[in-house]
CSV table of C-alpha atoms in Angstrom, one decimal:
chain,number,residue,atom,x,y,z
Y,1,UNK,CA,84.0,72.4,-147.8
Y,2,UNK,CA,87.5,72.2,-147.5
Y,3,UNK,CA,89.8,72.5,-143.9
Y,4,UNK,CA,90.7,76.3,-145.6
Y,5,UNK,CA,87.2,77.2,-146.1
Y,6,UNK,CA,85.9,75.8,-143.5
Y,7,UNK,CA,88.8,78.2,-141.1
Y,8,UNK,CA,87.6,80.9,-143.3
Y,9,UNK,CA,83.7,80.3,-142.4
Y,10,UNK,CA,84.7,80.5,-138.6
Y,11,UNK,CA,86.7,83.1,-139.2
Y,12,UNK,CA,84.0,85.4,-140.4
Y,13,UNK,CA,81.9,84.7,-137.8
Y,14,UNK,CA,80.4,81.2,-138.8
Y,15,UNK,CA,79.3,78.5,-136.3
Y,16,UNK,CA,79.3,74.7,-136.7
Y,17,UNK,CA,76.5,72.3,-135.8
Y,18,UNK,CA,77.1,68.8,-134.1
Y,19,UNK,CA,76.0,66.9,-137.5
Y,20,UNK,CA,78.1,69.1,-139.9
Y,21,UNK,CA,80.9,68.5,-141.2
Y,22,UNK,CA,84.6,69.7,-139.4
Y,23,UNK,CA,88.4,69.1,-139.9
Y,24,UNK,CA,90.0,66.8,-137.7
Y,25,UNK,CA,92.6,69.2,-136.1
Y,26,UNK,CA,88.9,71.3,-135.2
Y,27,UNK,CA,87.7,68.6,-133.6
Y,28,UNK,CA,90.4,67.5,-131.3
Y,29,UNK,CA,91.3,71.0,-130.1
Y,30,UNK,CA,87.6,71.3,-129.2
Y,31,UNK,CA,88.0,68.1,-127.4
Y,32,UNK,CA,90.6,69.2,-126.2
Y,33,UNK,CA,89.3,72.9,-124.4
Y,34,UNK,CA,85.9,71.9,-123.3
Y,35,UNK,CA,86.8,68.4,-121.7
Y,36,UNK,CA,89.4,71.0,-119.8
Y,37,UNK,CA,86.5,73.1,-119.0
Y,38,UNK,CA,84.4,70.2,-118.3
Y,39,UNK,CA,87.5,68.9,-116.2
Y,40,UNK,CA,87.8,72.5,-114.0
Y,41,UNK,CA,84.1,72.7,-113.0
Y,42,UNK,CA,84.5,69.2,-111.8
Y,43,UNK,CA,87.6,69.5,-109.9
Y,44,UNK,CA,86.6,73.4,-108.9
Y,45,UNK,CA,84.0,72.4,-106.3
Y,46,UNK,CA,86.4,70.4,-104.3
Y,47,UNK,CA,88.3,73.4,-102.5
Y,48,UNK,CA,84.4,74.7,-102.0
Y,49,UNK,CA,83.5,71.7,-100.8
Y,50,UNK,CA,85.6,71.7,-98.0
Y,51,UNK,CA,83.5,74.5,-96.3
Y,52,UNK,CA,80.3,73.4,-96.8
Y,53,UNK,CA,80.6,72.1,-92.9
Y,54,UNK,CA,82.1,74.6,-91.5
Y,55,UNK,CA,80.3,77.3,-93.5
Y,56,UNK,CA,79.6,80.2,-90.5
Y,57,UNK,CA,75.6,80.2,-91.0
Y,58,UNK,CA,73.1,77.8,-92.4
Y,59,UNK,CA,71.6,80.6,-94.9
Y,60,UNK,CA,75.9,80.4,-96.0
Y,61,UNK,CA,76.0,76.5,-95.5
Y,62,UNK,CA,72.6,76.9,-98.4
Y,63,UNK,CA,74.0,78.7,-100.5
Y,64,UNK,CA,77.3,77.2,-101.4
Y,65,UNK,CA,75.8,73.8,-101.2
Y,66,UNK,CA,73.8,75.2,-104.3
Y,67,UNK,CA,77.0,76.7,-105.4
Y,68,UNK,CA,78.7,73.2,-105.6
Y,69,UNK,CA,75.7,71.4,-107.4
Y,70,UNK,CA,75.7,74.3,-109.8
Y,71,UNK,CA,79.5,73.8,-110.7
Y,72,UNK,CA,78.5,69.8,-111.0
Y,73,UNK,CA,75.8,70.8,-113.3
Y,74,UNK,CA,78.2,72.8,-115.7
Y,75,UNK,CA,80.7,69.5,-115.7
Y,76,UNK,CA,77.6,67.7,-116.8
Y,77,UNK,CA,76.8,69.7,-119.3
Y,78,UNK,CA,80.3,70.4,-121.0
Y,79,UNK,CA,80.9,66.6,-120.5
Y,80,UNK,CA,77.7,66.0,-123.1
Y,81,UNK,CA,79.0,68.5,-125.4
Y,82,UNK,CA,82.5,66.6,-126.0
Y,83,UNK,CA,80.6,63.3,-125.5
Y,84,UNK,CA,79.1,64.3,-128.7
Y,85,UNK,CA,82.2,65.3,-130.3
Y,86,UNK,CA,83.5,62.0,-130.1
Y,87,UNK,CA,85.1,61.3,-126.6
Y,88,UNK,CA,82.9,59.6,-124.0
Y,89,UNK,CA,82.2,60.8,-120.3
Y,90,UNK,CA,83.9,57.4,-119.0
Y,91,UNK,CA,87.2,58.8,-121.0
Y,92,UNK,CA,87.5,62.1,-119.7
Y,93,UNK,CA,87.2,60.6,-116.2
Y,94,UNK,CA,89.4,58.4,-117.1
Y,95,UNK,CA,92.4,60.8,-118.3
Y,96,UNK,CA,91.4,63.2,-115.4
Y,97,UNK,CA,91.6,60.8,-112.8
Y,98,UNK,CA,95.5,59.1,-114.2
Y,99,UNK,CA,96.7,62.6,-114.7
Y,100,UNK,CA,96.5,62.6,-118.5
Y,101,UNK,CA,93.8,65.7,-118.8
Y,102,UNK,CA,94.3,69.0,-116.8
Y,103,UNK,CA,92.1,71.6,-115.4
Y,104,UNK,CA,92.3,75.0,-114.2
Y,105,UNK,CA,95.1,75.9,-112.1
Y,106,UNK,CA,93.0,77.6,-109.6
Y,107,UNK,CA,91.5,74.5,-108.2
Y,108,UNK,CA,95.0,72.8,-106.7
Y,109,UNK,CA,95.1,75.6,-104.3
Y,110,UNK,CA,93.9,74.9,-100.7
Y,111,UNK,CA,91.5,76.9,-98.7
Y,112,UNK,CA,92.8,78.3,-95.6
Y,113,UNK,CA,89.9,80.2,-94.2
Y,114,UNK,CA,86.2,81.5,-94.8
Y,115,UNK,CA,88.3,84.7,-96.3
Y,116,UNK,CA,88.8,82.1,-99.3
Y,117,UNK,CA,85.4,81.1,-100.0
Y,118,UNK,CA,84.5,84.7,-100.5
Y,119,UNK,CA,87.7,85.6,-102.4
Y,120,UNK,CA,86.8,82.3,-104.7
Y,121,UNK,CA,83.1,83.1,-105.3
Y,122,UNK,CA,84.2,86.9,-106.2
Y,123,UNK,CA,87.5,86.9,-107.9
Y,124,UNK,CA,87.5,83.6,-109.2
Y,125,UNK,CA,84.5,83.3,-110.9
Y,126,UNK,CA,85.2,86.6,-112.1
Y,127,UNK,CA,88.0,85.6,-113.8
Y,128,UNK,CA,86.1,82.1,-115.1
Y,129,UNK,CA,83.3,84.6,-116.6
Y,130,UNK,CA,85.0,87.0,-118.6
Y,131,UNK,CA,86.8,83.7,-120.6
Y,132,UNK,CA,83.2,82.2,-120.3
Y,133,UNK,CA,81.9,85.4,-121.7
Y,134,UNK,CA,84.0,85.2,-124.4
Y,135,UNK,CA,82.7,81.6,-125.4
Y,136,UNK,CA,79.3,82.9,-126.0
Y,137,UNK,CA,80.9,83.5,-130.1
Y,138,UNK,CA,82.4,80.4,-129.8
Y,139,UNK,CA,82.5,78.7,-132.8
Y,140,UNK,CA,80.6,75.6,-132.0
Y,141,UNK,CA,77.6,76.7,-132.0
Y,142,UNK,CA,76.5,73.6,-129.4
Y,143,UNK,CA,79.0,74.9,-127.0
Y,144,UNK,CA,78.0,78.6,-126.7
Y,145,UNK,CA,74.2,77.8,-126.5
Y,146,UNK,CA,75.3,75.6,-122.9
Y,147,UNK,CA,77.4,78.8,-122.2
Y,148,UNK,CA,74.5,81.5,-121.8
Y,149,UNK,CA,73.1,79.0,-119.0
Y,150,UNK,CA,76.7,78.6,-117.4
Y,151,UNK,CA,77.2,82.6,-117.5
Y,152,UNK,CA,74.0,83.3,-116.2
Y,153,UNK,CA,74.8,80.8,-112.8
Y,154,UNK,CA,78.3,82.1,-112.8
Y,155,UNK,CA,77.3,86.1,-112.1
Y,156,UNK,CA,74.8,84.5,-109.9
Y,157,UNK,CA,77.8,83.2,-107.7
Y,158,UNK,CA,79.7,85.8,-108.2
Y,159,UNK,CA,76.8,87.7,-106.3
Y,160,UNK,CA,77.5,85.7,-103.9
Y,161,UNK,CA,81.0,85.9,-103.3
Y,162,UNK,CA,80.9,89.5,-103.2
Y,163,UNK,CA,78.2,89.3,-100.2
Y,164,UNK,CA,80.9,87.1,-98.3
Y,165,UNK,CA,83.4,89.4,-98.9
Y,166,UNK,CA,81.6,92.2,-98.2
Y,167,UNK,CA,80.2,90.7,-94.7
Y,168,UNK,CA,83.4,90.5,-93.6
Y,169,UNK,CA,84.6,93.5,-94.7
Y,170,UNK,CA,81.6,95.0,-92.6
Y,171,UNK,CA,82.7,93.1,-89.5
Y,172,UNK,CA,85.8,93.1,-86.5
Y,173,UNK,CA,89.3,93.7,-87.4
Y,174,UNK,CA,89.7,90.1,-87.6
Y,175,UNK,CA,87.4,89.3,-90.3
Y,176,UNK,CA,89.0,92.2,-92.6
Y,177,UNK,CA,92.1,90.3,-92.3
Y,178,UNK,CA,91.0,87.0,-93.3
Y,179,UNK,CA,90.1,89.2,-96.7
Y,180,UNK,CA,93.3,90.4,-97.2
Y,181,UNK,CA,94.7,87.2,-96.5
Y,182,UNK,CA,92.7,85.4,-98.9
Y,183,UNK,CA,93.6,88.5,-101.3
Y,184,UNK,CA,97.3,88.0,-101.1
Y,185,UNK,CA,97.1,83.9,-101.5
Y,186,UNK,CA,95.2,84.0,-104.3
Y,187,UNK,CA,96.5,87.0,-106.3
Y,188,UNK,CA,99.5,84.9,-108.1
Y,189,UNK,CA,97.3,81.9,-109.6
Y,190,UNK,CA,94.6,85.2,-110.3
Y,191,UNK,CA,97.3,86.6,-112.3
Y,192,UNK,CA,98.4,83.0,-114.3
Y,193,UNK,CA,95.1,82.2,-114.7
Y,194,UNK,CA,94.7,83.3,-118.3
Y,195,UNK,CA,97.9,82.3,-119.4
Y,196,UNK,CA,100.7,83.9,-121.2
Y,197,UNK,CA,100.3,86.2,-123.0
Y,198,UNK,CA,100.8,84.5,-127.1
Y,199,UNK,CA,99.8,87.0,-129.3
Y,200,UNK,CA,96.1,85.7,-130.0
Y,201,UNK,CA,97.0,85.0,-133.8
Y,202,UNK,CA,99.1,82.0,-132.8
Y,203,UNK,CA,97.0,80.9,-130.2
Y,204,UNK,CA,95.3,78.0,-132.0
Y,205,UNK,CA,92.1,78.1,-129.9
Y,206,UNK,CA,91.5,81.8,-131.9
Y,207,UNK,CA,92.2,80.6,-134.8
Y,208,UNK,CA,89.8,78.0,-135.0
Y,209,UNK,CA,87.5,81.1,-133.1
Y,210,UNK,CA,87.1,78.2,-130.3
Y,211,UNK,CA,87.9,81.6,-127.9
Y,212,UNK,CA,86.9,84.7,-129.4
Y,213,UNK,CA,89.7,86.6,-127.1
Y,214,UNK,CA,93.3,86.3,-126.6
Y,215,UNK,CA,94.5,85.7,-123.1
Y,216,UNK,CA,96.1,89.2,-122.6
Y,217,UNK,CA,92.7,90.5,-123.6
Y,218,UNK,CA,91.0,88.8,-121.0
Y,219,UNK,CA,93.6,89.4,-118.1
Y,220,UNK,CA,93.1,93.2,-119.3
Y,221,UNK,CA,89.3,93.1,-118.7
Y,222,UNK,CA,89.5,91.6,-115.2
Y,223,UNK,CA,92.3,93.8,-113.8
Y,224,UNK,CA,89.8,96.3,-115.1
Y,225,UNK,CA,86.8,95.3,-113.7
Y,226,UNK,CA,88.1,94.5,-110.5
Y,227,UNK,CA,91.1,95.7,-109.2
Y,228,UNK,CA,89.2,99.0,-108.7
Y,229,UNK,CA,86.9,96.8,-107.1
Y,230,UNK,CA,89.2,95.5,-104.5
Y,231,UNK,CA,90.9,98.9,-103.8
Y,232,UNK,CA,87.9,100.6,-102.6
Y,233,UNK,CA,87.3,98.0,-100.4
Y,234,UNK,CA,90.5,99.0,-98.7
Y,235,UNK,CA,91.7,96.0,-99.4
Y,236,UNK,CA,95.6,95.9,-101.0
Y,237,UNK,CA,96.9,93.8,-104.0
Y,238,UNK,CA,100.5,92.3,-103.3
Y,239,UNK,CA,102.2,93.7,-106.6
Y,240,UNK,CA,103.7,96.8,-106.0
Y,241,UNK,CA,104.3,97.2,-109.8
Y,242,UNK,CA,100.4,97.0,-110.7
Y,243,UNK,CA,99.2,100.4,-112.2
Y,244,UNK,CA,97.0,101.3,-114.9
Y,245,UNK,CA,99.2,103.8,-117.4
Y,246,UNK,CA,97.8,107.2,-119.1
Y,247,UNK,CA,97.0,104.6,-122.3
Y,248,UNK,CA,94.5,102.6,-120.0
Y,249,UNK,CA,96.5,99.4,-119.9
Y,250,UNK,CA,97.2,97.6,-116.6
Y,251,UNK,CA,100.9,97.6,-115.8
Y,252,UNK,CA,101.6,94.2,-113.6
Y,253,UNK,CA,104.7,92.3,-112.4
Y,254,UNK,CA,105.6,89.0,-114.5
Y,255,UNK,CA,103.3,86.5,-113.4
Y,256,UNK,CA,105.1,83.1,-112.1
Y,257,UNK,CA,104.6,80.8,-115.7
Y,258,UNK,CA,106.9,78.1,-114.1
Y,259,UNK,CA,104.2,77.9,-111.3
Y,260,UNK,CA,101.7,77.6,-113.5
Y,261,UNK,CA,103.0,74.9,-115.9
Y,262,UNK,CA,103.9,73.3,-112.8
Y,263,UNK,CA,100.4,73.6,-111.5
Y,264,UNK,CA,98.6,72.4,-114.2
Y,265,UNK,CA,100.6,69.3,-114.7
Y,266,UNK,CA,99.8,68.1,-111.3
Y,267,UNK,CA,102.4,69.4,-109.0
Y,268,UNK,CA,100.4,71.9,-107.7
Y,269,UNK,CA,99.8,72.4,-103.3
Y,270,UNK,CA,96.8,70.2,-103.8
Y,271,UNK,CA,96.7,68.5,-107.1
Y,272,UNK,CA,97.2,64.8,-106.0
Y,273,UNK,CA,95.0,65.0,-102.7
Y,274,UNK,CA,91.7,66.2,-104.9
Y,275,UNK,CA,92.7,63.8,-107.4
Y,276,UNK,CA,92.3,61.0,-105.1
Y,277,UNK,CA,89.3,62.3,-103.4
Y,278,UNK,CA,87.7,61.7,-107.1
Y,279,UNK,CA,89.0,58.8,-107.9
Y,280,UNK,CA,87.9,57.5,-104.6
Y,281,UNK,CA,84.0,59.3,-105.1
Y,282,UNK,CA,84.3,57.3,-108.5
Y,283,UNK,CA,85.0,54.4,-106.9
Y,284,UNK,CA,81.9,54.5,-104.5
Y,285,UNK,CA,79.6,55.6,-107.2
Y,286,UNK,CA,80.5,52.9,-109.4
Y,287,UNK,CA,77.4,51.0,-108.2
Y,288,UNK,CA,75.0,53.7,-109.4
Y,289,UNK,CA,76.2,53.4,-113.0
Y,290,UNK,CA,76.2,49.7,-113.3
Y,291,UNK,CA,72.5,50.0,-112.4
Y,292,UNK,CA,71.4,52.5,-114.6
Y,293,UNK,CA,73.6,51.1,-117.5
Y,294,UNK,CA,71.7,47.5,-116.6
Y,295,UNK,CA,68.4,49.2,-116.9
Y,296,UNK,CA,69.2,50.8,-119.9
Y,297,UNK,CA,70.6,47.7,-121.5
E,1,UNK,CA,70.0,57.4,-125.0
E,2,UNK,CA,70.2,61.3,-126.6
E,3,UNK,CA,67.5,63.9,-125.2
E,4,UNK,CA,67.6,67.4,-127.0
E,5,UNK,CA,66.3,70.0,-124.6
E,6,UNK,CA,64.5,73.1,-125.8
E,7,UNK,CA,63.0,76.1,-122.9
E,8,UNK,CA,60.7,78.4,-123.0
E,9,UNK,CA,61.5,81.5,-120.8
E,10,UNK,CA,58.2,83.1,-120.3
E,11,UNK,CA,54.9,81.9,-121.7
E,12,UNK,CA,54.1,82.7,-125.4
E,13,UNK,CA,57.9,83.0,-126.5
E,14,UNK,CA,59.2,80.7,-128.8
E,15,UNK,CA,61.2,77.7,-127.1
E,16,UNK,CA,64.9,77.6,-128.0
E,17,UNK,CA,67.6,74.6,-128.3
E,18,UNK,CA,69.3,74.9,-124.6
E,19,UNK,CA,71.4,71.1,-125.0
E,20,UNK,CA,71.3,67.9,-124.9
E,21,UNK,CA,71.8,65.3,-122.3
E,22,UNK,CA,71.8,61.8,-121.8
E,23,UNK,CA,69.2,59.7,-119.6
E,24,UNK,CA,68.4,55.3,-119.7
E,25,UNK,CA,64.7,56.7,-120.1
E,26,UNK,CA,62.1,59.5,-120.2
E,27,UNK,CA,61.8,59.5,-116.5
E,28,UNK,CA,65.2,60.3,-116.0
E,29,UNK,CA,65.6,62.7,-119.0
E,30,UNK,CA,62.6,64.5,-117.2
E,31,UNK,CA,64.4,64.7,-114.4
E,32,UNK,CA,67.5,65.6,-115.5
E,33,UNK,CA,66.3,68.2,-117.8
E,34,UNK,CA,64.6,69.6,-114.9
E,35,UNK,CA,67.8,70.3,-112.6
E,36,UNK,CA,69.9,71.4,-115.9
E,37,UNK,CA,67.2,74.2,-116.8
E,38,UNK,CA,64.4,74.6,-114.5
E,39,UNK,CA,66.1,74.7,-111.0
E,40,UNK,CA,66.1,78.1,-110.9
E,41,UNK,CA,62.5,79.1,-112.1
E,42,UNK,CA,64.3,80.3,-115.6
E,43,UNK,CA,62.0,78.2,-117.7
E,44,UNK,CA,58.3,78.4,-118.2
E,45,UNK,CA,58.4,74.9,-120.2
E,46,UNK,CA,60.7,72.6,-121.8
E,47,UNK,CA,60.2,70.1,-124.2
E,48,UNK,CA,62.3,66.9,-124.1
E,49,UNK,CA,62.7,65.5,-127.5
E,50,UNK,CA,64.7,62.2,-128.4
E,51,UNK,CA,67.6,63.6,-130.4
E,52,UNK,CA,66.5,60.8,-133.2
E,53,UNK,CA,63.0,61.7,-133.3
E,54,UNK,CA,64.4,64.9,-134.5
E,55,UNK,CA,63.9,65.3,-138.5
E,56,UNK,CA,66.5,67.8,-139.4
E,57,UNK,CA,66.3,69.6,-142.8
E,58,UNK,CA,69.2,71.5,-144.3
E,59,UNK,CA,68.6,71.4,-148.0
E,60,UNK,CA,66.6,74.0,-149.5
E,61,UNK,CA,67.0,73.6,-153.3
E,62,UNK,CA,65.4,76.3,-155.5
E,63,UNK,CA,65.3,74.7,-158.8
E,64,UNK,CA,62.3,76.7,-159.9
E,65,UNK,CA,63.9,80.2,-159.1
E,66,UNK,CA,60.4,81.0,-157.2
E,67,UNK,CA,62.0,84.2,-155.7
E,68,UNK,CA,58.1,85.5,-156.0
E,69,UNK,CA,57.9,84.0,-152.5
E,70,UNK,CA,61.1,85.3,-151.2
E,71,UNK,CA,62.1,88.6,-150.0
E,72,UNK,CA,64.8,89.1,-152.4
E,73,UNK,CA,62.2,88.6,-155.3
E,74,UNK,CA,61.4,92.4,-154.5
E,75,UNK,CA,63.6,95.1,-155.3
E,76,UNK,CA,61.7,98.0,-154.5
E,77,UNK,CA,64.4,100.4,-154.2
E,78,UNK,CA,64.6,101.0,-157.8
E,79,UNK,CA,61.4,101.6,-158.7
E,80,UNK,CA,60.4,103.5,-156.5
E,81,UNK,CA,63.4,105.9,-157.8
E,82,UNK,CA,62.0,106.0,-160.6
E,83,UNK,CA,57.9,106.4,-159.1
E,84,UNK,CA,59.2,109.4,-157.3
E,85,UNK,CA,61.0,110.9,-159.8
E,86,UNK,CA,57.8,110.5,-162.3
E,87,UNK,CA,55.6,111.8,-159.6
E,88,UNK,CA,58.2,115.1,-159.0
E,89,UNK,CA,57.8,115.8,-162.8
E,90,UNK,CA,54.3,115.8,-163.2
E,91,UNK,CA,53.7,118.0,-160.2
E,92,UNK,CA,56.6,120.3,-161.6
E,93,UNK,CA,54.8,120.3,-164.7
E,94,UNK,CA,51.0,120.6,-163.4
E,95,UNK,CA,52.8,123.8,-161.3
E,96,UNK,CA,54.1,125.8,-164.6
């Protein structure tokens, strides 16, 4: 098989096993996506974490402490799935740690209140499972099998975030407001977080069928799944452009691209400070390796 | 060392190839396969398999042409065309 057969065999729907044979440009942009997806489940627990003491009961303190180890458990996972591609675990900490690999631009945001634990859980996720979804036909066949467990947890959280939400929408004046408030902050990176809007034909990722959407697609879906959602709720999204026209497309004002390219190279409200919180956990951990690795050797 | 991981969902269904992981030995591949795809109660069973112990087979040559053990050794469609259309004679026949 040849590079142009082989992009004609994933085009038409065929997947690739981890022993057979794939071109080399294949292979690094699936090192590439993953160890970023690997990379944003990693770094996405950190804003969580922050609440896990000062979560408002210890049924809540529970649950996102599962939350957490769940997120950990997908990093693990992905992290295998490049491992065998070529790129060891030690590596991608590596790059992540200097700088050199991103993740998700909705994880160098801080968390102000409660209001964005639930917001997270809900609208977050929600976002992260309709691209997830969309990895179910990835390509690599090795890949989508992890993703039907990843899913599965994900719509579990998102359960969750819509029971936080919904709490406090049920409570005092107060509590409502920390919604909204968490509503408003987050709406912008909500907005970026599926990127522009390439047409997917020159998005390389659908080419090789790594994604099986374009982004546009996928921003489509979510305004359309939840911004109904939020609005009967009571709750108001800050663009006073967003509509959905007669043709049943979502109408939205430009989302901020300079933010996100800024975000995602590390300038973002809290890029550096969860960087070092890892490369110091890293640090304190490295004891734990060298024993296992001495065992094993 | 590699561990593939395969689950069962419920008892008596087939177990399918959930992922692999890695582990310095078969205690902690048990363990680890445990908190990747048990945790939740979403597996009946899993079987932990070194990925090396693992014989794969991908070559299914057919010199022989033995399609009298394959499906497509059958093509029914046509003859029964033509068993029907026998059959719709003779009746029309038997009737005149």
């Amino acid at each position: 098989m040849n590079e142009q057969e082989f992009l004609q065999y994933v085009q038409s729907g065929g997947q690739v096993e981890v022993t057979n044979w794939m071109p080399d440009d294949y292979r690094a942009k699936l090192v590439k996506f993953i160890e970023m997806h690997g990379n944003s489940e990693l770094m996405g627990v950190l804003p969580e974490r922050e609440w896990i003491l000062r979560a408002p009961t210890l049924q809540r303190k529970l649950a996102l402490t599962a939350k957490v180890q769940d997120e950990v458990g997908h990093s693990q996972l992905i992290y295998r799935v490049v491992e065998d591609l070529g790129k060891p675990r030690e590596q991608c900490l590596d790059d992540l740690i200097s700088g050199k690999a991103k993740f998700h631009n909705v994880f160098h945001y801080p968390t102000k209140t409660w209001g964005d634990v639930g917001v997270i859980a809900w609208l977050v996720d929600a976002a992260a499972i309709i691209s997830q979804k969309a990895l179910l036909k990835c390509s690599y066949a090795p890949y989508a099998r992890i993703m039907k467990k990843i899913c599965w947890e994900e719509s579990f959280h998102i359960l969750h975030g819509r029971d936080v939400v919904l709490t406090l929408m049920n409570g005092t004046d107060e509590q409502r407001e920390l919604v909204q408030e968490a509503v408003t902050r987050w709406w912008g990176p909500l907005m970026q977080f599926h990127g522009n809007p390439i047409p997917k034909e020159e998005d390389p990722m659908y080419v090789w069928r790594i994604k099986s959407q374009g982004n546009e697609e996928a921003r489509q879906q979510f305004l359309d799944g939840y911004v109904p959602q939020i609005w009967e709720l009571g709750l108001t999204v800050p663009d006073p452009k967003l509509r959905k026209s007669d043709d049943g497309v979502w109408e939205y004002s430009e989302p901020d691209w300079d933010e996100l390219r800024s975000v995602v190279t590390g300038h973002g409200p809290r890029s550096q400070e969860r960087l070092d919180l890892r490369r110091k956990a890293r640090e304190h951990s490295a004891w734990v390796r060298q024993v296992l690795l001495a065992k094993a050797a | 060392m590699i561990y593939e991981v395969f689950r069962q969902e419920r008892k008596g269904q087939p177990f399918h190839h959930a992922g692999s992981l890695e582990a310095t030995d078969q205690t902690f591949a048990e363990a680890y396969a445990k908190e990747f795809y048990g945790r939740r109660g979403e597996s009946e069973a899993l079987w932990v398999v070194p990925r090396e112990a693992i014989i794969e087979v991908e070559d299914f040559a057919d010199e022989l042409n033995r399609n009298y053990h394959r499906v497509d050794g059958y093509s029914l469609r046509e003859k029964l065309k033509e068993a029907r259309e026998r059959a719709g004679r003779a009746l029309v026949a038997r009737d005149r």
